[in-house]
């Protein structure tokens, strides 16, 4: 087993998942504004360090993805954030893209940037304690999109990113996110996600990526939020599994879904069904941002000093997600706080 494969499996095994706490300062400010908390360096640190010192870190969270600001911060006890995360047995990850920018040539679409200077940044992140990384490509669905250009441009940069990350001794999370927004059907989402994944793996192979040392972070297959289509968790699971089975090479050790705007319960129930029906051989777990943090953030915003109460809310969510990552979640367990 290679070192990178070991890291990937350490993050994902035994029902563990990933806490995506890598919101850029702009995104974190939106999240804090929504609960009327001032977005300053100290408050961003306080909320995040509250989560990273929760009890569930040990049992549930195999890895935490950080943003550049957070990986450099220290807690009040003088520990660095990576030291705090590592002391729970979880691994530190870092978002290394610099965001999705307008794609010249198809201006309603986006391509993710961040390759310039990446080799040097990766060396620094490794020294700061990171052992895995994230890069997110983003695609929207409409009658004309995603275009072949956006599919190809994003796959190309994702693969070049992954090559640099493996060269630096870290595991790249490959995140091609087909957005939920739109009128499209779940079938359309399955179609477009399949095209996106195929192109990503074509480019990853061209760039000689060791797939065993990667993690895929895809969207689930869902109907567009404005489509009016309602489908069950069972159907979502079937469409998602079919898509991944047909388009992801079997050497990929694990898949960690993004929540993408689903509610906490939807993201948990859908992951649970995916695991009940999992016939793919891939580990299927979570790499949630909003679906792990939303309730905790709301609770914390009412009293920034109530650390224990905030941690209890987070611990419950993390436990539910970890049960879902083993197909063991139920509504009864959800309500048995
Ligand atoms: P959500 O789970 O909130 O979609 O965030 C996951 C993520 O890391 C998006 O890049």
Coordinates of C-alpha atoms and ligand atoms in Angstrom, one line a residue:
X1 CA 0.0 0.0 0.0
X2 CA 1.4 3.4 -0.9
X3 CA 1.6 6.2 1.6
X4 CA -1.0 8.2 -0.3
X5 CA -3.4 5.3 -0.3
X6 CA -2.9 4.9 3.4
X7 CA -3.7 8.5 4.0
X8 CA -6.9 8.3 1.9
X9 CA -8.1 5.2 3.7
X10 CA -7.3 6.7 7.1
X11 CA -9.5 9.7 6.3
X12 CA -12.5 7.7 5.0
X13 CA -12.6 4.3 6.8
X14 CA -14.8 3.1 9.7
X15 CA -17.7 5.4 8.7
X16 CA -15.5 8.5 9.2
X17 CA -16.0 11.5 6.9
X18 CA -14.6 14.9 6.3
X19 CA -15.6 18.2 7.8
X20 CA -15.3 20.9 5.1
X21 CA -14.5 24.0 7.1
X22 CA -12.7 25.6 4.2
X23 CA -15.0 28.5 3.5
X24 CA -13.1 31.4 2.1
X25 CA -13.3 34.6 4.2
X26 CA -15.9 35.9 1.7
X27 CA -18.1 32.8 2.1
X28 CA -17.6 32.6 5.8
X29 CA -18.6 36.2 6.1
X30 CA -21.9 35.4 4.3
X31 CA -22.5 32.4 6.7
X32 CA -21.8 34.6 9.7
X33 CA -23.9 37.5 8.4
X34 CA -26.8 35.1 8.0
X35 CA -26.8 34.5 11.7
X36 CA -25.9 38.1 12.6
X37 CA -22.4 37.4 13.9
X38 CA -19.6 39.8 13.0
X39 CA -17.1 38.2 10.7
X40 CA -13.7 38.9 12.1
X41 CA -10.6 36.8 12.4
X42 CA -11.3 36.0 16.0
X43 CA -14.9 34.9 15.6
X44 CA -14.0 32.8 12.6
X45 CA -11.3 31.1 14.7
X46 CA -13.6 30.7 17.7
X47 CA -16.4 28.9 15.8
X48 CA -13.9 26.6 14.0
X49 CA -11.8 25.7 17.0
X50 CA -15.1 24.9 18.9
X51 CA -15.9 22.3 16.2
X52 CA -12.3 21.0 16.0
X53 CA -12.3 20.3 19.8
X54 CA -15.6 18.5 19.8
X55 CA -15.8 14.9 21.2
X56 CA -17.0 13.5 17.8
X57 CA -13.8 14.4 16.1
X58 CA -12.2 11.2 17.3
X59 CA -14.9 8.8 16.2
X60 CA -16.4 10.6 13.2
X61 CA -14.1 13.0 11.5
X62 CA -11.2 11.5 9.5
X63 CA -10.1 14.8 8.0
X64 CA -10.8 18.6 8.2
X65 CA -10.4 20.8 5.2
X66 CA -9.1 24.3 6.2
X67 CA -8.8 27.6 4.5
X68 CA -5.5 29.5 4.3
X69 CA -6.4 31.8 7.2
X70 CA -7.2 28.9 9.6
X71 CA -4.2 26.7 8.9
X72 CA -2.0 29.6 10.2
X73 CA -4.1 30.3 13.3
X74 CA -3.4 29.3 16.9
X75 CA -5.9 28.4 19.7
X76 CA -5.9 30.2 23.0
X77 CA -3.7 27.4 24.5
X78 CA -1.0 28.1 21.9
X79 CA -1.6 25.0 19.8
X80 CA -1.7 25.5 16.0
X81 CA -5.0 24.5 14.4
X82 CA -3.3 21.5 12.6
X83 CA -1.9 20.4 16.0
X84 CA -5.4 20.6 17.5
X85 CA -6.9 18.6 14.6
X86 CA -4.1 16.0 14.6
X87 CA -4.4 15.5 18.4
X88 CA -7.9 14.1 17.8
X89 CA -6.5 11.5 15.3
X90 CA -8.0 13.4 12.4
X91 CA -5.9 14.7 9.4
X92 CA -5.5 18.3 8.3
X93 CA -6.4 19.2 4.7
X94 CA -6.3 22.5 2.9
X95 CA -8.2 24.1 0.1
X96 CA -5.6 25.2 -2.5
X97 CA -7.7 26.6 -5.4
X98 CA -8.2 30.3 -5.5
X99 CA -11.8 30.2 -6.6
X100 CA -13.9 29.8 -9.7
X101 CA -13.5 32.7 -12.2
X102 CA -15.3 33.6 -15.4
X103 CA -14.3 31.2 -18.2
X104 CA -13.0 33.3 -21.2
X105 CA -14.6 31.7 -24.2
X106 CA -17.9 30.8 -22.4
X107 CA -18.5 33.7 -20.1
X108 CA -21.6 32.4 -18.3
X109 CA -19.5 29.5 -17.0
X110 CA -16.5 29.3 -14.6
X111 CA -13.1 27.7 -14.5
X112 CA -11.2 27.3 -11.2
X113 CA -7.9 29.1 -10.8
X114 CA -4.9 28.6 -8.5
X115 CA -2.2 26.7 -10.5
X116 CA 0.2 29.6 -10.5
X117 CA 2.8 29.2 -7.7
X118 CA 0.9 26.1 -6.4
X119 CA 4.1 23.9 -6.2
X120 CA 5.6 26.4 -3.7
X121 CA 2.4 26.9 -1.7
X122 CA 2.0 23.1 -1.4
X123 CA 5.5 22.8 0.2
X124 CA 4.5 25.4 2.8
X125 CA 1.1 23.7 3.5
X126 CA 2.9 20.4 4.0
X127 CA 5.2 22.0 6.5
X128 CA 2.2 23.5 8.3
X129 CA 0.8 20.0 8.7
X130 CA -1.5 19.4 5.8
X131 CA -1.6 15.8 4.4
X132 CA -4.5 16.3 1.9
X133 CA -5.9 19.1 -0.3
X134 CA -9.0 20.2 -2.1
X135 CA -9.8 21.8 -5.4
X136 CA -13.3 22.5 -6.5
X137 CA -14.5 22.8 -10.1
X138 CA -18.0 24.1 -10.6
X139 CA -20.5 23.4 -13.4
X140 CA -24.1 24.6 -13.8
X141 CA -26.8 22.8 -15.8
X142 CA -29.0 24.4 -18.4
X143 CA -30.0 23.6 -22.0
X144 CA -26.5 24.7 -23.3
X145 CA -24.4 24.1 -20.2
X146 CA -22.1 22.7 -19.0
X147 CA -20.3 23.3 -22.3
X148 CA -17.6 21.0 -23.7
X149 CA -15.2 23.9 -23.0
X150 CA -16.0 24.1 -19.3
X151 CA -15.9 20.3 -18.9
X152 CA -12.6 20.1 -20.6
X153 CA -11.0 23.2 -19.0
X154 CA -12.0 22.2 -15.5
X155 CA -10.9 18.6 -15.9
X156 CA -7.5 19.8 -17.2
X157 CA -6.8 22.1 -14.2
X158 CA -8.1 19.5 -11.7
X159 CA -5.6 17.0 -13.1
X160 CA -2.7 19.4 -13.1
X161 CA -3.6 20.3 -9.5
X162 CA -3.7 16.6 -8.6
X163 CA -0.3 15.9 -10.1
X164 CA 1.3 18.7 -8.1
X165 CA -0.3 17.6 -4.9
X166 CA 0.8 14.0 -5.2
X167 CA 4.3 15.3 -6.1
X168 CA 4.2 17.1 -2.7
X169 CA 3.3 13.9 -0.9
X170 CA -0.4 14.8 -0.2
X171 CA -3.7 13.3 -1.2
X172 CA -5.8 15.4 -3.7
X173 CA -9.5 15.6 -3.3
X174 CA -11.0 16.0 -6.7
X175 CA -14.2 18.0 -6.5
X176 CA -16.2 18.5 -9.7
X177 CA -19.4 20.0 -8.4
X178 CA -22.4 20.0 -10.7
X179 CA -24.7 22.5 -9.0
X180 CA -28.2 21.8 -7.8
X181 CA -29.6 25.2 -9.0
X182 CA -31.8 25.0 -12.1
X183 CA -34.8 23.5 -13.7
X184 CA -33.2 20.3 -14.8
X185 CA -34.4 16.8 -14.0
X186 CA -32.4 14.2 -11.9
X187 CA -31.8 12.3 -15.2
X188 CA -30.3 15.5 -16.7
X189 CA -28.1 15.7 -13.6
X190 CA -27.0 12.1 -14.0
X191 CA -26.2 12.7 -17.7
X192 CA -24.1 15.8 -17.1
X193 CA -22.4 14.5 -14.0
X194 CA -21.4 11.4 -16.0
X195 CA -19.9 13.6 -18.8
X196 CA -18.0 15.7 -16.2
X197 CA -16.6 12.6 -14.4
X198 CA -15.5 10.9 -17.6
X199 CA -13.5 13.9 -18.7
X200 CA -12.0 14.3 -15.2
X201 CA -10.7 10.7 -15.2
X202 CA -9.5 10.9 -18.8
X203 CA -7.3 13.9 -17.8
X204 CA -6.3 12.4 -14.4
X205 CA -5.0 9.3 -16.3
X206 CA -3.2 11.5 -18.9
X207 CA -1.4 13.3 -16.0
X208 CA -0.3 10.0 -14.5
X209 CA -2.2 10.4 -11.3
X210 CA -2.0 7.5 -8.8
X211 CA -5.8 7.1 -8.4
X212 CA -5.4 5.0 -5.2
X213 CA -4.0 8.1 -3.6
X214 CA -7.0 10.4 -4.4
X215 CA -10.5 11.0 -3.1
X216 CA -13.4 12.0 -5.3
X217 CA -15.8 14.6 -3.9
X218 CA -18.8 14.6 -6.2
X219 CA -22.4 15.9 -6.0
X220 CA -25.2 13.4 -5.5
X221 CA -27.6 13.0 -8.4
X222 CA -30.5 15.3 -7.6
X223 CA -33.3 17.1 -9.5
X224 CA -32.7 20.9 -10.0
X225 CA -34.0 23.0 -7.1
X226 CA -36.4 24.8 -9.4
X227 CA -37.5 21.7 -11.4
X228 CA -40.5 20.8 -9.2
X229 CA -39.4 17.2 -9.5
X230 CA -39.7 15.2 -6.2
X231 CA -37.8 12.0 -5.9
X232 CA -37.2 9.7 -3.0
X233 CA -33.8 9.0 -1.2
X234 CA -34.0 5.5 -2.7
X235 CA -34.2 6.9 -6.2
X236 CA -31.4 9.5 -5.5
X237 CA -29.2 6.6 -4.2
X238 CA -29.9 4.5 -7.3
X239 CA -29.1 7.2 -9.8
X240 CA -26.0 8.3 -7.8
X241 CA -24.6 4.8 -7.6
X242 CA -25.3 4.0 -11.2
X243 CA -23.5 7.2 -12.2
X244 CA -20.4 6.6 -10.0
X245 CA -20.2 2.9 -10.9
X246 CA -20.1 3.7 -14.6
X247 CA -17.7 6.6 -14.5
X248 CA -15.3 6.3 -11.7
X249 CA -12.3 3.8 -12.0
X250 CA -12.4 1.1 -9.4
X251 CA -8.9 2.0 -8.2
X252 CA -10.3 5.2 -6.5
X253 CA -10.4 4.2 -2.8
X254 CA -13.3 6.4 -1.7
X255 CA -16.0 8.9 -2.5
X256 CA -16.9 11.7 -0.1
X257 CA -20.0 13.6 -1.2
X258 CA -20.5 17.4 -0.8
X259 CA -23.9 18.5 0.5
X260 CA -24.3 21.2 -2.0
X261 CA -27.3 23.0 -0.4
X262 CA -29.3 20.0 0.8
X263 CA -30.6 20.3 4.3
X264 CA -28.8 18.5 7.1
X265 CA -31.4 15.8 7.1
X266 CA -31.7 15.4 3.3
X267 CA -27.9 15.0 3.1
X268 CA -27.9 12.4 5.8
X269 CA -30.9 10.4 4.6
X270 CA -29.5 10.3 1.0
X271 CA -26.1 9.2 2.1
X272 CA -27.7 6.5 4.3
X273 CA -29.6 5.1 1.3
X274 CA -26.5 5.3 -0.9
X275 CA -24.7 3.1 1.7
X276 CA -27.7 0.7 2.1
X277 CA -27.6 0.1 -1.7
X278 CA -23.9 0.5 -2.3
X279 CA -22.9 -2.2 -4.8
X280 CA -19.8 -0.3 -6.1
X281 CA -16.9 -1.4 -4.0
X282 CA -16.2 2.3 -3.2
X283 CA -16.2 3.6 0.4
X284 CA -19.1 6.2 0.3
X285 CA -19.0 8.9 2.9
X286 CA -19.4 12.6 3.5
X287 CA -17.3 15.7 3.1
X288 CA -19.9 18.2 4.2
X289 CA -19.7 21.9 4.9
X290 CA -23.2 23.3 5.4
X291 CA -24.8 19.9 6.3
X292 CA -22.4 19.5 9.2
X293 CA -22.2 23.1 10.5
X294 CA -25.6 24.8 9.9
X295 CA -27.3 23.9 13.2
X296 CA -24.2 24.4 15.2
X297 CA -23.6 27.8 13.7
X298 CA -27.2 28.9 14.4
X299 CA -27.0 27.7 18.0
X300 CA -23.6 29.3 18.6
X301 CA -24.7 32.6 17.1
X302 CA -27.2 33.1 20.0
X303 CA -24.4 32.9 22.6
X304 CA -20.8 32.8 21.4
X305 CA -19.7 31.6 24.9
X306 CA -21.8 28.5 24.8
X307 CA -19.0 26.2 23.5
X308 CA -20.3 23.0 25.1
X309 CA -23.8 23.5 23.7
X310 CA -22.5 24.2 20.3
X311 CA -20.3 21.1 20.4
X312 CA -23.3 18.9 21.4
X313 CA -25.2 20.0 18.3
X314 CA -22.1 19.4 16.1
X315 CA -21.5 16.0 17.7
X316 CA -25.0 14.9 17.0
X317 CA -24.8 15.9 13.4
X318 CA -21.4 14.2 12.9
X319 CA -22.7 11.0 14.6
X320 CA -25.7 11.0 12.3
X321 CA -23.5 11.4 9.2
X322 CA -21.2 8.7 10.4
X323 CA -24.1 6.3 10.9
X324 CA -25.3 7.2 7.4
X325 CA -21.8 6.5 6.0
X326 CA -22.5 2.9 7.2
X327 CA -26.1 2.7 6.2
X328 CA -27.1 2.6 9.9
X329 CA -29.0 5.9 10.2
X330 CA -32.7 6.2 10.9
X331 CA -35.2 8.9 11.7
X332 CA -35.6 7.4 15.2
X333 CA -31.9 7.8 15.9
X334 CA -32.1 11.3 14.4
X335 CA -34.6 12.3 17.0
X336 CA -33.1 10.4 20.0
X337 CA -30.9 13.3 21.2
Ligands
LIG1 P1 -21.2 21.9 1.2 O1 -21.3 20.5 1.8 O2 -21.8 23.0 2.0 O3 -21.7 21.9 -0.3 O4 -19.7 22.2 1.1 C1 -18.8 21.3 0.7 C2 -17.6 21.9 0.0 O5 -16.5 21.7 0.4 C3 -17.9 22.7 -1.2 O6 -16.7 23.0 -1.8

